[in-house]
Amino acid sequence: MQSTYTVTGMTCGHCTASVTEEVGAIAGVTEVLVDLATGAVRVTSESELDPRAVAEAVEEAGYELAP
């Protein structure tokens, strides 16, 4: 299953690495691809993810999901 989110505030490779690490730690996530230029984060998972879990992971990395 794939979901795409938009993350605001990322400005460098370290930002994308932080988001990738935190979102990748969510149970069931198998792949996280972050596009720094657009802020798009594509998440592949074994089953549907709780959007709140994704938002919390992004916030843990220091960023926010776009509304």
N, CA, C and O atoms as a Maestro MAE file, in Angstrom:
{
 s_m_m2io_version
 :::
 2.0.0
}

f_m_ct {
 s_m_title
 :::
 protein
 m_atom[268] {
  # First column is atom index #
  i_m_mmod_type
  r_m_x_coord
  r_m_y_coord
  r_m_z_coord
  i_m_residue_number
  s_m_chain_name
  s_m_pdb_residue_name
  s_m_pdb_atom_name
  i_m_atomic_number
  :::
  1 25 0.846 -1.163 0.000 1 A "MET " " N  " 7
  2 3 0.000 0.000 0.000 1 A "MET " " CA " 6
  3 2 0.897 1.234 0.000 1 A "MET " " C  " 6
  4 15 1.886 1.286 0.732 1 A "MET " " O  " 8
  5 25 0.553 2.227 -0.820 2 A "GLN " " N  " 7
  6 3 1.342 3.453 -0.869 2 A "GLN " " CA " 6
  7 2 0.491 4.653 -0.481 2 A "GLN " " C  " 6
  8 15 -0.685 4.745 -0.832 2 A "GLN " " O  " 8
  9 25 1.120 5.578 0.257 3 A "SER " " N  " 7
  10 3 0.487 6.831 0.636 3 A "SER " " CA " 6
  11 2 1.503 7.932 0.400 3 A "SER " " C  " 6
  12 15 2.705 7.719 0.556 3 A "SER " " O  " 8
  13 25 1.020 9.115 0.023 4 A "THR " " N  " 7
  14 3 1.905 10.251 -0.172 4 A "THR " " CA " 6
  15 2 1.460 11.389 0.727 4 A "THR " " C  " 6
  16 15 0.273 11.699 0.829 4 A "THR " " O  " 8
  17 25 2.434 12.000 1.375 5 A "TYR " " N  " 7
  18 3 2.201 13.113 2.291 5 A "TYR " " CA " 6
  19 2 3.101 14.262 1.863 5 A "TYR " " C  " 6
  20 15 4.077 14.055 1.141 5 A "TYR " " O  " 8
  21 25 2.777 15.471 2.303 6 A "THR " " N  " 7
  22 3 3.637 16.622 2.057 6 A "THR " " CA " 6
  23 2 4.140 17.127 3.397 6 A "THR " " C  " 6
  24 15 3.357 17.406 4.305 6 A "THR " " O  " 8
  25 25 5.463 17.242 3.509 7 A "VAL " " N  " 7
  26 3 6.101 17.700 4.739 7 A "VAL " " CA " 6
  27 2 6.668 19.096 4.505 7 A "VAL " " C  " 6
  28 15 7.308 19.348 3.484 7 A "VAL " " O  " 8
  29 25 6.432 19.996 5.448 8 A "THR " " N  " 7
  30 3 6.941 21.358 5.319 8 A "THR " " CA " 6
  31 2 8.141 21.560 6.228 8 A "THR " " C  " 6
  32 15 8.261 20.936 7.282 8 A "THR " " O  " 8
  33 25 9.028 22.452 5.791 9 A "GLY " " N  " 7
  34 3 10.163 22.851 6.623 9 A "GLY " " CA " 6
  35 2 11.473 22.148 6.338 9 A "GLY " " C  " 6
  36 15 12.492 22.498 6.934 9 A "GLY " " O  " 8
  37 25 11.484 21.160 5.442 10 A "MET " " N  " 7
  38 3 12.732 20.466 5.138 10 A "MET " " CA " 6
  39 2 13.583 21.339 4.212 10 A "MET " " C  " 6
  40 15 13.075 21.919 3.252 10 A "MET " " O  " 8
  41 25 14.892 21.427 4.513 11 A "THR " " N  " 7
  42 3 15.766 22.283 3.710 11 A "THR " " CA " 6
  43 2 17.056 21.609 3.260 11 A "THR " " C  " 6
  44 15 17.810 22.198 2.486 11 A "THR " " O  " 8
  45 25 17.333 20.388 3.724 12 A "CYS " " N  " 7
  46 3 18.625 19.774 3.391 12 A "CYS " " CA " 6
  47 2 18.531 18.250 3.472 12 A "CYS " " C  " 6
  48 15 17.495 17.687 3.825 12 A "CYS " " O  " 8
  49 25 19.638 17.608 3.137 13 A "GLY " " N  " 7
  50 3 19.698 16.153 3.175 13 A "GLY " " CA " 6
  51 2 19.497 15.593 4.569 13 A "GLY " " C  " 6
  52 15 18.907 14.525 4.730 13 A "GLY " " O  " 8
  53 25 19.984 16.307 5.582 14 A "HIS " " N  " 7
  54 3 19.783 15.854 6.960 14 A "HIS " " CA " 6
  55 2 18.293 15.831 7.293 14 A "HIS " " C  " 6
  56 15 17.820 14.935 7.992 14 A "HIS " " O  " 8
  57 25 17.564 16.812 6.792 15 A "CYS " " N  " 7
  58 3 16.113 16.864 7.021 15 A "CYS " " CA " 6
  59 2 15.436 15.623 6.443 15 A "CYS " " C  " 6
  60 15 14.618 14.983 7.103 15 A "CYS " " O  " 8
  61 25 15.788 15.298 5.205 16 A "THR " " N  " 7
  62 3 15.159 14.135 4.582 16 A "THR " " CA " 6
  63 2 15.543 12.846 5.296 16 A "THR " " C  " 6
  64 15 14.723 11.937 5.420 16 A "THR " " O  " 8
  65 25 16.781 12.764 5.763 17 A "ALA " " N  " 7
  66 3 17.222 11.572 6.501 17 A "ALA " " CA " 6
  67 2 16.446 11.424 7.805 17 A "ALA " " C  " 6
  68 15 16.066 10.314 8.176 17 A "ALA " " O  " 8
  69 25 16.211 12.526 8.497 18 A "SER " " N  " 7
  70 3 15.462 12.481 9.765 18 A "SER " " CA " 6
  71 2 14.034 12.014 9.542 18 A "SER " " C  " 6
  72 15 13.528 11.173 10.285 18 A "SER " " O  " 8
  73 25 13.382 12.560 8.518 19 A "VAL " " N  " 7
  74 3 12.009 12.159 8.215 19 A "VAL " " CA " 6
  75 2 11.972 10.694 7.796 19 A "VAL " " C  " 6
  76 15 11.101 9.944 8.236 19 A "VAL " " O  " 8
  77 25 12.908 10.286 6.955 20 A "THR " " N  " 7
  78 3 12.971 8.894 6.508 20 A "THR " " CA " 6
  79 2 13.129 7.951 7.689 20 A "THR " " C  " 6
  80 15 12.457 6.922 7.757 20 A "THR " " O  " 8
  81 25 14.006 8.292 8.615 21 A "GLU " " N  " 7
  82 3 14.247 7.439 9.783 21 A "GLU " " CA " 6
  83 2 13.011 7.332 10.669 21 A "GLU " " C  " 6
  84 15 12.622 6.233 11.063 21 A "GLU " " O  " 8
  85 25 12.398 8.463 10.982 22 A "GLU " " N  " 7
  86 3 11.246 8.445 11.904 22 A "GLU " " CA " 6
  87 2 10.029 7.761 11.283 22 A "GLU " " C  " 6
  88 15 9.380 6.944 11.937 22 A "GLU " " O  " 8
  89 25 9.716 8.083 10.035 23 A "VAL " " N  " 7
  90 3 8.557 7.458 9.385 23 A "VAL " " CA " 6
  91 2 8.845 5.979 9.145 23 A "VAL " " C  " 6
  92 15 7.946 5.147 9.265 23 A "VAL " " O  " 8
  93 25 10.080 5.647 8.809 24 A "GLY " " N  " 7
  94 3 10.451 4.254 8.581 24 A "GLY " " CA " 6
  95 2 10.343 3.383 9.814 24 A "GLY " " C  " 6
  96 15 10.266 2.158 9.711 24 A "GLY " " O  " 8
  97 25 10.337 4.010 10.988 25 A "ALA " " N  " 7
  98 3 10.230 3.263 12.242 25 A "ALA " " CA " 6
  99 2 8.796 2.870 12.582 25 A "ALA " " C  " 6
  100 15 8.577 2.102 13.519 25 A "ALA " " O  " 8
  101 25 7.822 3.380 11.840 26 A "ILE " " N  " 7
  102 3 6.422 3.022 12.086 26 A "ILE " " CA " 6
  103 2 6.226 1.555 11.712 26 A "ILE " " C  " 6
  104 15 6.682 1.114 10.657 26 A "ILE " " O  " 8
  105 25 5.561 0.815 12.561 27 A "ALA " " N  " 7
  106 3 5.307 -0.610 12.312 27 A "ALA " " CA " 6
  107 2 4.603 -0.804 10.978 27 A "ALA " " C  " 6
  108 15 3.598 -0.150 10.697 27 A "ALA " " O  " 8
  109 25 5.134 -1.707 10.157 28 A "GLY " " N  " 7
  110 3 4.520 -2.029 8.880 28 A "GLY " " CA " 6
  111 2 5.072 -1.254 7.693 28 A "GLY " " C  " 6
  112 15 4.800 -1.606 6.545 28 A "GLY " " O  " 8
  113 25 5.850 -0.194 7.956 29 A "VAL " " N  " 7
  114 3 6.418 0.586 6.853 29 A "VAL " " CA " 6
  115 2 7.579 -0.193 6.238 29 A "VAL " " C  " 6
  116 15 8.464 -0.673 6.946 29 A "VAL " " O  " 8
  117 25 7.561 -0.312 4.905 30 A "THR " " N  " 7
  118 3 8.610 -1.054 4.209 30 A "THR " " CA " 6
  119 2 9.528 -0.150 3.399 30 A "THR " " C  " 6
  120 15 10.652 -0.544 3.089 30 A "THR " " O  " 8
  121 25 9.077 1.053 3.046 31 A "GLU " " N  " 7
  122 3 9.904 1.969 2.272 31 A "GLU " " CA " 6
  123 2 9.422 3.404 2.465 31 A "GLU " " C  " 6
  124 15 8.222 3.664 2.553 31 A "GLU " " O  " 8
  125 25 10.380 4.329 2.531 32 A "VAL " " N  " 7
  126 3 10.064 5.754 2.632 32 A "VAL " " CA " 6
  127 2 10.930 6.476 1.609 32 A "VAL " " C  " 6
  128 15 12.155 6.358 1.640 32 A "VAL " " O  " 8
  129 25 10.308 7.219 0.706 33 A "LEU " " N  " 7
  130 3 11.028 8.014 -0.284 33 A "LEU " " CA " 6
  131 2 10.663 9.480 -0.081 33 A "LEU " " C  " 6
  132 15 9.489 9.845 -0.133 33 A "LEU " " O  " 8
  133 25 11.679 10.323 0.152 34 A "VAL " " N  " 7
  134 3 11.452 11.738 0.421 34 A "VAL " " CA " 6
  135 2 12.025 12.558 -0.724 34 A "VAL " " C  " 6
  136 15 13.175 12.365 -1.117 34 A "VAL " " O  " 8
  137 25 11.219 13.477 -1.263 35 A "ASP " " N  " 7
  138 3 11.667 14.406 -2.303 35 A "ASP " " CA " 6
  139 2 11.818 15.778 -1.655 35 A "ASP " " C  " 6
  140 15 10.828 16.447 -1.358 35 A "ASP " " O  " 8
  141 25 13.068 16.191 -1.438 36 A "LEU " " N  " 7
  142 3 13.340 17.455 -0.762 36 A "LEU " " CA " 6
  143 2 12.747 18.637 -1.517 36 A "LEU " " C  " 6
  144 15 12.196 19.546 -0.897 36 A "LEU " " O  " 8
  145 25 12.847 18.643 -2.833 37 A "ALA " " N  " 7
  146 3 12.400 19.782 -3.640 37 A "ALA " " CA " 6
  147 2 10.906 20.060 -3.497 37 A "ALA " " C  " 6
  148 15 10.488 21.218 -3.468 37 A "ALA " " O  " 8
  149 25 10.100 18.997 -3.408 38 A "THR " " N  " 7
  150 3 8.645 19.184 -3.343 38 A "THR " " CA " 6
  151 2 8.081 18.970 -1.941 38 A "THR " " C  " 6
  152 15 6.953 19.370 -1.656 38 A "THR " " O  " 8
  153 25 8.865 18.338 -1.068 39 A "GLY " " N  " 7
  154 3 8.370 18.004 0.260 39 A "GLY " " CA " 6
  155 2 7.532 16.745 0.285 39 A "GLY " " C  " 6
  156 15 6.970 16.383 1.318 39 A "GLY " " O  " 8
  157 25 7.448 16.072 -0.867 40 A "ALA " " N  " 7
  158 3 6.628 14.857 -0.947 40 A "ALA " " CA " 6
  159 2 7.325 13.696 -0.243 40 A "ALA " " C  " 6
  160 15 8.526 13.478 -0.397 40 A "ALA " " O  " 8
  161 25 6.531 12.960 0.533 41 A "VAL " " N  " 7
  162 3 7.029 11.767 1.217 41 A "VAL " " CA " 6
  163 2 6.116 10.618 0.814 41 A "VAL " " C  " 6
  164 15 4.937 10.597 1.167 41 A "VAL " " O  " 8
  165 25 6.673 9.654 0.066 42 A "ARG " " N  " 7
  166 3 5.906 8.484 -0.358 42 A "ARG " " CA " 6
  167 2 6.254 7.332 0.562 42 A "ARG " " C  " 6
  168 15 7.418 6.956 0.705 42 A "ARG " " O  " 8
  169 25 5.223 6.778 1.183 43 A "VAL " " N  " 7
  170 3 5.407 5.710 2.163 43 A "VAL " " CA " 6
  171 2 4.750 4.437 1.642 43 A "VAL " " C  " 6
  172 15 3.574 4.429 1.277 43 A "VAL " " O  " 8
  173 25 5.530 3.369 1.615 44 A "THR " " N  " 7
  174 3 5.005 2.058 1.254 44 A "THR " " CA " 6
  175 2 4.904 1.243 2.536 44 A "THR " " C  " 6
  176 15 5.843 1.184 3.329 44 A "THR " " O  " 8
  177 25 3.745 0.616 2.723 45 A "SER " " N  " 7
  178 3 3.530 -0.133 3.961 45 A "SER " " CA " 6
  179 2 2.749 -1.414 3.677 45 A "SER " " C  " 6
  180 15 2.123 -1.570 2.628 45 A "SER " " O  " 8
  181 25 2.809 -2.310 4.633 46 A "GLU " " N  " 7
  182 3 2.124 -3.598 4.507 46 A "GLU " " CA " 6
  183 2 0.608 -3.446 4.578 46 A "GLU " " C  " 6
  184 15 -0.129 -4.233 3.985 46 A "GLU " " O  " 8
  185 25 0.144 -2.423 5.313 47 A "SER " " N  " 7
  186 3 -1.286 -2.166 5.431 47 A "SER " " CA " 6
  187 2 -1.485 -0.661 5.594 47 A "SER " " C  " 6
  188 15 -0.520 0.094 5.708 47 A "SER " " O  " 8
  189 25 -2.739 -0.239 5.604 48 A "GLU " " N  " 7
  190 3 -3.038 1.185 5.716 48 A "GLU " " CA " 6
  191 2 -2.482 1.748 7.028 48 A "GLU " " C  " 6
  192 15 -2.604 1.127 8.084 48 A "GLU " " O  " 8
  193 25 -1.870 2.933 6.942 49 A "LEU " " N  " 7
  194 3 -1.289 3.571 8.128 49 A "LEU " " CA " 6
  195 2 -2.259 4.557 8.744 49 A "LEU " " C  " 6
  196 15 -3.083 5.156 8.054 49 A "LEU " " O  " 8
  197 25 -2.148 4.714 10.041 50 A "ASP " " N  " 7
  198 3 -2.910 5.736 10.749 50 A "ASP " " CA " 6
  199 2 -2.243 7.078 10.452 50 A "ASP " " C  " 6
  200 15 -1.072 7.258 10.783 50 A "ASP " " O  " 8
  201 25 -2.956 8.025 9.836 51 A "PRO " " N  " 7
  202 3 -2.362 9.318 9.518 51 A "PRO " " CA " 6
  203 2 -1.783 10.030 10.746 51 A "PRO " " C  " 6
  204 15 -0.825 10.794 10.625 51 A "PRO " " O  " 8
  205 25 -2.355 9.786 11.912 52 A "ARG " " N  " 7
  206 3 -1.823 10.411 13.137 52 A "ARG " " CA " 6
  207 2 -0.437 9.869 13.462 52 A "ARG " " C  " 6
  208 15 0.420 10.606 13.949 52 A "ARG " " O  " 8
  209 25 -0.214 8.581 13.194 53 A "ALA " " N  " 7
  210 3 1.109 7.992 13.446 53 A "ALA " " CA " 6
  211 2 2.148 8.622 12.527 53 A "ALA " " C  " 6
  212 15 3.276 8.885 12.943 53 A "ALA " " O  " 8
  213 25 1.764 8.862 11.278 54 A "VAL " " N  " 7
  214 3 2.681 9.497 10.334 54 A "VAL " " CA " 6
  215 2 2.962 10.931 10.776 54 A "VAL " " C  " 6
  216 15 4.113 11.366 10.772 54 A "VAL " " O  " 8
  217 25 1.919 11.667 11.157 55 A "ALA " " N  " 7
  218 3 2.095 13.047 11.610 55 A "ALA " " CA " 6
  219 2 2.998 13.109 12.835 55 A "ALA " " C  " 6
  220 15 3.853 13.990 12.931 55 A "ALA " " O  " 8
  221 25 2.818 12.188 13.764 56 A "GLU " " N  " 7
  222 3 3.650 12.167 14.974 56 A "GLU " " CA " 6
  223 2 5.109 11.858 14.631 56 A "GLU " " C  " 6
  224 15 6.018 12.441 15.223 56 A "GLU " " O  " 8
  225 25 5.339 10.955 13.689 57 A "ALA " " N  " 7
  226 3 6.705 10.616 13.287 57 A "ALA " " CA " 6
  227 2 7.383 11.814 12.629 57 A "ALA " " C  " 6
  228 15 8.552 12.096 12.890 57 A "ALA " " O  " 8
  229 25 6.642 12.512 11.777 58 A "VAL " " N  " 7
  230 3 7.183 13.699 11.108 58 A "VAL " " CA " 6
  231 2 7.499 14.780 12.140 58 A "VAL " " C  " 6
  232 15 8.540 15.433 12.054 58 A "VAL " " O  " 8
  233 25 6.613 14.971 13.108 59 A "GLU " " N  " 7
  234 3 6.845 15.952 14.168 59 A "GLU " " CA " 6
  235 2 8.042 15.560 15.024 59 A "GLU " " C  " 6
  236 15 8.793 16.432 15.459 59 A "GLU " " O  " 8
  237 25 8.235 14.277 15.274 60 A "GLU " " N  " 7
  238 3 9.384 13.787 16.039 60 A "GLU " " CA " 6
  239 2 10.677 14.143 15.307 60 A "GLU " " C  " 6
  240 15 11.704 14.406 15.933 60 A "GLU " " O  " 8
  241 25 10.612 14.148 13.977 61 A "ALA " " N  " 7
  242 3 11.785 14.510 13.167 61 A "ALA " " CA " 6
  243 2 11.998 16.023 13.144 61 A "ALA " " C  " 6
  244 15 13.049 16.498 12.713 61 A "ALA " " O  " 8
  245 25 11.001 16.779 13.610 62 A "GLY " " N  " 7
  246 3 11.138 18.237 13.677 62 A "GLY " " CA " 6
  247 2 10.407 18.998 12.591 62 A "GLY " " C  " 6
  248 15 10.685 20.175 12.365 62 A "GLY " " O  " 8
  249 25 9.471 18.340 11.912 63 A "TYR " " N  " 7
  250 3 8.774 18.976 10.798 63 A "TYR " " CA " 6
  251 2 7.264 18.767 10.940 63 A "TYR " " C  " 6
  252 15 6.803 18.158 11.906 63 A "TYR " " O  " 8
  253 25 6.499 19.277 9.968 64 A "GLU " " N  " 7
  254 3 5.051 19.143 10.036 64 A "GLU " " CA " 6
  255 2 4.506 18.655 8.710 64 A "GLU " " C  " 6
  256 15 5.069 18.924 7.648 64 A "GLU " " O  " 8
  257 25 3.384 17.922 8.793 65 A "LEU " " N  " 7
  258 3 2.656 17.564 7.589 65 A "LEU " " CA " 6
  259 2 1.872 18.786 7.131 65 A "LEU " " C  " 6
  260 15 1.300 19.508 7.948 65 A "LEU " " O  " 8
  261 25 1.849 19.010 5.835 66 A "ALA " " N  " 7
  262 3 1.035 20.096 5.277 66 A "ALA " " CA " 6
  263 2 -0.434 19.694 5.401 66 A "ALA " " C  " 6
  264 15 -0.771 18.514 5.304 66 A "ALA " " O  " 8
  265 25 -1.301 20.676 5.615 67 A "PRO " " N  " 7
  266 3 -2.735 20.346 5.737 67 A "PRO " " CA " 6
  267 2 -3.331 19.828 4.441 67 A "PRO " " C  " 6
  268 15 -4.520 19.512 4.391 67 A "PRO " " O  " 8
  :::
 }
 m_bond[267] {
  # First column is bond index #
  i_m_from
  i_m_to
  i_m_order
  :::
  1 1 2 1
  2 2 3 1
  3 3 4 2
  4 3 5 1
  5 5 6 1
  6 6 7 1
  7 7 8 2
  8 7 9 1
  9 9 10 1
  10 10 11 1
  11 11 12 2
  12 11 13 1
  13 13 14 1
  14 14 15 1
  15 15 16 2
  16 15 17 1
  17 17 18 1
  18 18 19 1
  19 19 20 2
  20 19 21 1
  21 21 22 1
  22 22 23 1
  23 23 24 2
  24 23 25 1
  25 25 26 1
  26 26 27 1
  27 27 28 2
  28 27 29 1
  29 29 30 1
  30 30 31 1
  31 31 32 2
  32 31 33 1
  33 33 34 1
  34 34 35 1
  35 35 36 2
  36 35 37 1
  37 37 38 1
  38 38 39 1
  39 39 40 2
  40 39 41 1
  41 41 42 1
  42 42 43 1
  43 43 44 2
  44 43 45 1
  45 45 46 1
  46 46 47 1
  47 47 48 2
  48 47 49 1
  49 49 50 1
  50 50 51 1
  51 51 52 2
  52 51 53 1
  53 53 54 1
  54 54 55 1
  55 55 56 2
  56 55 57 1
  57 57 58 1
  58 58 59 1
  59 59 60 2
  60 59 61 1
  61 61 62 1
  62 62 63 1
  63 63 64 2
  64 63 65 1
  65 65 66 1
  66 66 67 1
  67 67 68 2
  68 67 69 1
  69 69 70 1
  70 70 71 1
  71 71 72 2
  72 71 73 1
  73 73 74 1
  74 74 75 1
  75 75 76 2
  76 75 77 1
  77 77 78 1
  78 78 79 1
  79 79 80 2
  80 79 81 1
  81 81 82 1
  82 82 83 1
  83 83 84 2
  84 83 85 1
  85 85 86 1
  86 86 87 1
  87 87 88 2
  88 87 89 1
  89 89 90 1
  90 90 91 1
  91 91 92 2
  92 91 93 1
  93 93 94 1
  94 94 95 1
  95 95 96 2
  96 95 97 1
  97 97 98 1
  98 98 99 1
  99 99 100 2
  100 99 101 1
  101 101 102 1
  102 102 103 1
  103 103 104 2
  104 103 105 1
  105 105 106 1
  106 106 107 1
  107 107 108 2
  108 107 109 1
  109 109 110 1
  110 110 111 1
  111 111 112 2
  112 111 113 1
  113 113 114 1
  114 114 115 1
  115 115 116 2
  116 115 117 1
  117 117 118 1
  118 118 119 1
  119 119 120 2
  120 119 121 1
  121 121 122 1
  122 122 123 1
  123 123 124 2
  124 123 125 1
  125 125 126 1
  126 126 127 1
  127 127 128 2
  128 127 129 1
  129 129 130 1
  130 130 131 1
  131 131 132 2
  132 131 133 1
  133 133 134 1
  134 134 135 1
  135 135 136 2
  136 135 137 1
  137 137 138 1
  138 138 139 1
  139 139 140 2
  140 139 141 1
  141 141 142 1
  142 142 143 1
  143 143 144 2
  144 143 145 1
  145 145 146 1
  146 146 147 1
  147 147 148 2
  148 147 149 1
  149 149 150 1
  150 150 151 1
  151 151 152 2
  152 151 153 1
  153 153 154 1
  154 154 155 1
  155 155 156 2
  156 155 157 1
  157 157 158 1
  158 158 159 1
  159 159 160 2
  160 159 161 1
  161 161 162 1
  162 162 163 1
  163 163 164 2
  164 163 165 1
  165 165 166 1
  166 166 167 1
  167 167 168 2
  168 167 169 1
  169 169 170 1
  170 170 171 1
  171 171 172 2
  172 171 173 1
  173 173 174 1
  174 174 175 1
  175 175 176 2
  176 175 177 1
  177 177 178 1
  178 178 179 1
  179 179 180 2
  180 179 181 1
  181 181 182 1
  182 182 183 1
  183 183 184 2
  184 183 185 1
  185 185 186 1
  186 186 187 1
  187 187 188 2
  188 187 189 1
  189 189 190 1
  190 190 191 1
  191 191 192 2
  192 191 193 1
  193 193 194 1
  194 194 195 1
  195 195 196 2
  196 195 197 1
  197 197 198 1
  198 198 199 1
  199 199 200 2
  200 199 201 1
  201 201 202 1
  202 202 203 1
  203 203 204 2
  204 203 205 1
  205 205 206 1
  206 206 207 1
  207 207 208 2
  208 207 209 1
  209 209 210 1
  210 210 211 1
  211 211 212 2
  212 211 213 1
  213 213 214 1
  214 214 215 1
  215 215 216 2
  216 215 217 1
  217 217 218 1
  218 218 219 1
  219 219 220 2
  220 219 221 1
  221 221 222 1
  222 222 223 1
  223 223 224 2
  224 223 225 1
  225 225 226 1
  226 226 227 1
  227 227 228 2
  228 227 229 1
  229 229 230 1
  230 230 231 1
  231 231 232 2
  232 231 233 1
  233 233 234 1
  234 234 235 1
  235 235 236 2
  236 235 237 1
  237 237 238 1
  238 238 239 1
  239 239 240 2
  240 239 241 1
  241 241 242 1
  242 242 243 1
  243 243 244 2
  244 243 245 1
  245 245 246 1
  246 246 247 1
  247 247 248 2
  248 247 249 1
  249 249 250 1
  250 250 251 1
  251 251 252 2
  252 251 253 1
  253 253 254 1
  254 254 255 1
  255 255 256 2
  256 255 257 1
  257 257 258 1
  258 258 259 1
  259 259 260 2
  260 259 261 1
  261 261 262 1
  262 262 263 1
  263 263 264 2
  264 263 265 1
  265 265 266 1
  266 266 267 1
  267 267 268 2
  :::
 }
}
